Amino acid sequence: MKLTEKEIEIVELLEKNARLPIETMAKMLSLPVSEVEHMIKKLEEAKVIVQYATIVDWRKVDGHEGVTAMIDVKVTPKRGVGFDEVAERIYRFPEVKSVYLMSGAYDLSVVIEGRSMSEIAHFVSEKLSTLDSVISTTTHFILKKYKHDGTVFEQGDQDRRIVVAP
């Protein structure tokens, strides 16, 4: 879909701040409010704007820290569908937040969230690695999030104390 310059500007504004009032966008773009509303509706219907998301710093919510892992997955692609079929089977698991086809040593990168490391280990051993096309997995646990989707997370005093032993 070919976008106009104004439509691209709207998408960029919403990508930075999905809560930006339409009236403010209209002023910034020198357009009538009704035209901005129409453009946004058109972009939503065309699935250019897929979803409005919130970035949450769960470290600040007691009892909701959770664990995030990035899993490198090597798979055997299937004739006629390549990696798409196994990627679809993986992204249908509710624990899975993202799946990417990658270049390099592994084929897929899978991001999952769980309440504990053992919950993620259970997912990998009982659900992911048992899929027919999966050859191997390597799991990386995220220890600290500094920046996510362009948003820098606040670095408090307690966060600065993370030290990795030699």
Tab-separated table of C-alpha atoms in Angstrom:
chain	number	residue	atom	x	y	z
A	1	MET	CA	0.000	0.000	0.000
A	2	LYS	CA	1.435	3.348	-1.030
A	3	LEU	CA	1.038	5.998	1.686
A	4	THR	CA	0.949	9.739	1.267
A	5	GLU	CA	3.474	11.899	3.089
A	6	LYS	CA	0.801	12.944	5.608
A	7	GLU	CA	-0.211	9.314	6.235
A	8	ILE	CA	3.417	8.415	6.898
A	9	GLU	CA	3.663	11.351	9.316
A	10	ILE	CA	0.519	10.144	11.132
A	11	VAL	CA	1.921	6.608	11.452
A	12	GLU	CA	5.239	7.967	12.767
A	13	LEU	CA	3.456	10.178	15.313
A	14	LEU	CA	1.260	7.310	16.536
A	15	GLU	CA	4.215	4.943	16.673
A	16	LYS	CA	5.959	7.336	19.078
A	17	ASN	CA	2.838	8.129	21.113
A	18	ALA	CA	-0.395	6.220	20.439
A	19	ARG	CA	-2.232	8.459	22.941
A	20	LEU	CA	-1.491	11.675	21.047
A	21	PRO	CA	-4.835	13.482	20.682
A	22	ILE	CA	-6.172	13.718	17.134
A	23	GLU	CA	-6.583	17.480	17.594
A	24	THR	CA	-2.861	17.806	18.380
A	25	MET	CA	-1.925	15.697	15.350
A	26	ALA	CA	-4.183	17.806	13.143
A	27	LYS	CA	-2.422	20.981	14.303
A	28	MET	CA	1.020	19.423	13.838
A	29	LEU	CA	0.117	18.321	10.296
A	30	SER	CA	-1.875	21.461	9.386
A	31	LEU	CA	-4.902	19.325	8.534
A	32	PRO	CA	-8.544	19.370	9.628
A	33	VAL	CA	-9.381	16.977	12.484
A	34	SER	CA	-11.894	15.119	10.278
A	35	GLU	CA	-9.207	14.409	7.659
A	36	VAL	CA	-6.805	13.035	10.283
A	37	GLU	CA	-9.607	10.839	11.707
A	38	HIS	CA	-10.373	9.562	8.187
A	39	MET	CA	-6.688	8.782	7.499
A	40	ILE	CA	-6.310	6.912	10.790
A	41	LYS	CA	-9.458	4.869	10.111
A	42	LYS	CA	-8.170	4.033	6.609
A	43	LEU	CA	-4.770	2.977	8.032
A	44	GLU	CA	-6.459	0.789	10.678
A	45	GLU	CA	-8.736	-0.884	8.101
A	46	ALA	CA	-5.747	-1.592	5.823
A	47	LYS	CA	-3.926	-3.088	8.861
A	48	VAL	CA	-1.042	-0.623	8.454
A	49	ILE	CA	-1.858	0.300	12.053
A	50	VAL	CA	-2.166	-3.185	13.496
A	51	GLN	CA	-2.592	-2.448	17.202
A	52	TYR	CA	-2.025	0.224	19.835
A	53	ALA	CA	0.324	-1.086	22.512
A	54	THR	CA	1.527	0.019	25.937
A	55	ILE	CA	5.053	-0.516	27.229
A	56	VAL	CA	4.982	-1.476	30.913
A	57	ASP	CA	7.945	-1.570	33.290
A	58	TRP	CA	6.837	-4.651	35.258
A	59	ARG	CA	9.813	-4.317	37.626
A	60	LYS	CA	7.869	-1.526	39.319
A	61	VAL	CA	4.842	-3.728	40.018
A	62	ASP	CA	5.292	-5.944	43.080
A	63	GLY	CA	4.785	-9.612	42.328
A	64	HIS	CA	4.751	-9.195	38.527
A	65	GLU	CA	8.404	-9.272	37.558
A	66	GLY	CA	8.200	-12.431	35.441
A	67	VAL	CA	10.880	-13.813	33.153
A	68	THR	CA	11.463	-13.178	29.467
A	69	ALA	CA	13.516	-15.484	27.265
A	70	MET	CA	14.733	-15.344	23.704
A	71	ILE	CA	14.965	-18.790	22.164
A	72	ASP	CA	16.997	-19.566	19.045
A	73	VAL	CA	15.294	-22.403	17.170
A	74	LYS	CA	16.772	-24.497	14.383
A	75	VAL	CA	14.084	-26.187	12.287
A	76	THR	CA	13.662	-28.325	9.198
A	77	PRO	CA	11.536	-26.363	6.721
A	78	LYS	CA	8.695	-28.259	5.036
A	79	ARG	CA	8.414	-28.566	1.274
A	80	GLY	CA	5.983	-26.057	-0.169
A	81	VAL	CA	5.518	-24.001	3.023
A	82	GLY	CA	9.102	-23.406	4.149
A	83	PHE	CA	9.297	-22.055	7.683
A	84	ASP	CA	5.758	-20.634	7.765
A	85	GLU	CA	4.004	-23.756	9.050
A	86	VAL	CA	6.305	-24.337	12.020
A	87	ALA	CA	6.395	-20.595	12.798
A	88	GLU	CA	2.592	-20.587	12.916
A	89	ARG	CA	2.513	-23.599	15.238
A	90	ILE	CA	4.961	-21.811	17.548
A	91	TYR	CA	3.237	-18.395	17.583
A	92	ARG	CA	-0.082	-19.999	18.527
A	93	PHE	CA	1.241	-20.878	22.013
A	94	PRO	CA	-0.032	-18.240	24.481
A	95	GLU	CA	3.422	-17.911	26.123
A	96	VAL	CA	4.940	-16.748	22.821
A	97	LYS	CA	5.128	-12.974	22.395
A	98	SER	CA	7.105	-12.822	19.110
A	99	VAL	CA	8.470	-15.095	16.388
A	100	TYR	CA	10.979	-13.946	13.778
A	101	LEU	CA	12.558	-15.702	10.780
A	102	MET	CA	16.282	-15.035	11.089
A	103	SER	CA	19.427	-15.253	9.016
A	104	GLY	CA	22.477	-16.912	10.566
A	105	ALA	CA	23.006	-20.020	12.682
A	106	TYR	CA	19.357	-20.380	13.744
A	107	ASP	CA	16.151	-20.172	11.723
A	108	LEU	CA	13.633	-18.709	14.161
A	109	SER	CA	13.928	-16.391	17.143
A	110	VAL	CA	11.124	-16.855	19.657
A	111	VAL	CA	10.421	-14.467	22.543
A	112	ILE	CA	8.377	-15.876	25.420
A	113	GLU	CA	7.300	-14.683	28.840
A	114	GLY	CA	6.668	-16.765	31.930
A	115	ARG	CA	6.365	-16.445	35.694
A	116	SER	CA	9.648	-18.285	36.350
A	117	MET	CA	12.669	-19.838	34.675
A	118	SER	CA	11.254	-23.291	35.369
A	119	GLU	CA	8.016	-22.353	33.589
A	120	ILE	CA	10.031	-21.326	30.518
A	121	ALA	CA	12.137	-24.499	30.770
A	122	HIS	CA	8.913	-26.528	30.836
A	123	PHE	CA	7.648	-24.716	27.717
A	124	VAL	CA	10.901	-25.408	25.852
A	125	SER	CA	11.174	-29.068	26.863
A	126	GLU	CA	7.498	-30.063	26.694
A	127	LYS	CA	6.031	-27.880	23.933
A	128	LEU	CA	8.666	-26.310	21.698
A	129	SER	CA	11.339	-28.981	21.365
A	130	THR	CA	8.739	-31.722	20.824
A	131	LEU	CA	7.459	-30.175	17.560
A	132	ASP	CA	8.327	-32.363	14.562
A	133	SER	CA	10.297	-29.742	12.630
A	134	VAL	CA	12.358	-28.482	15.598
A	135	ILE	CA	15.948	-29.734	15.480
A	136	SER	CA	17.451	-27.755	18.383
A	137	THR	CA	16.912	-24.781	20.692
A	138	THR	CA	19.112	-22.391	22.644
A	139	THR	CA	17.459	-20.355	25.398
A	140	HIS	CA	18.705	-16.943	26.511
A	141	PHE	CA	17.132	-15.372	29.618
A	142	ILE	CA	16.827	-11.584	29.672
A	143	LEU	CA	18.484	-10.336	32.848
A	144	LYS	CA	17.693	-6.645	32.484
A	145	LYS	CA	15.817	-4.506	29.991
A	146	TYR	CA	17.484	-1.190	29.170
A	147	LYS	CA	15.464	-0.150	26.117
A	148	HIS	CA	12.390	-1.651	24.456
A	149	ASP	CA	10.730	-0.484	21.225
A	150	GLY	CA	12.554	2.839	21.424
A	151	THR	CA	11.681	3.465	25.076
A	152	VAL	CA	14.547	3.712	27.577
A	153	PHE	CA	13.681	2.201	30.955
A	154	GLU	CA	14.423	4.264	34.055
A	155	GLN	CA	17.654	3.241	35.742
A	156	GLY	CA	17.157	3.446	39.535
A	157	ASP	CA	19.902	2.988	42.124
A	158	GLN	CA	19.052	-0.680	42.684
A	159	ASP	CA	19.291	-1.341	38.919
A	160	ARG	CA	22.835	0.001	38.766
A	161	ARG	CA	24.068	-2.713	41.142
A	162	ILE	CA	23.815	-5.584	38.678
A	163	VAL	CA	27.319	-6.999	38.393
A	164	VAL	CA	28.386	-10.018	36.385
A	165	ALA	CA	31.188	-12.013	37.996
A	166	PRO	CA	34.260	-12.709	35.813
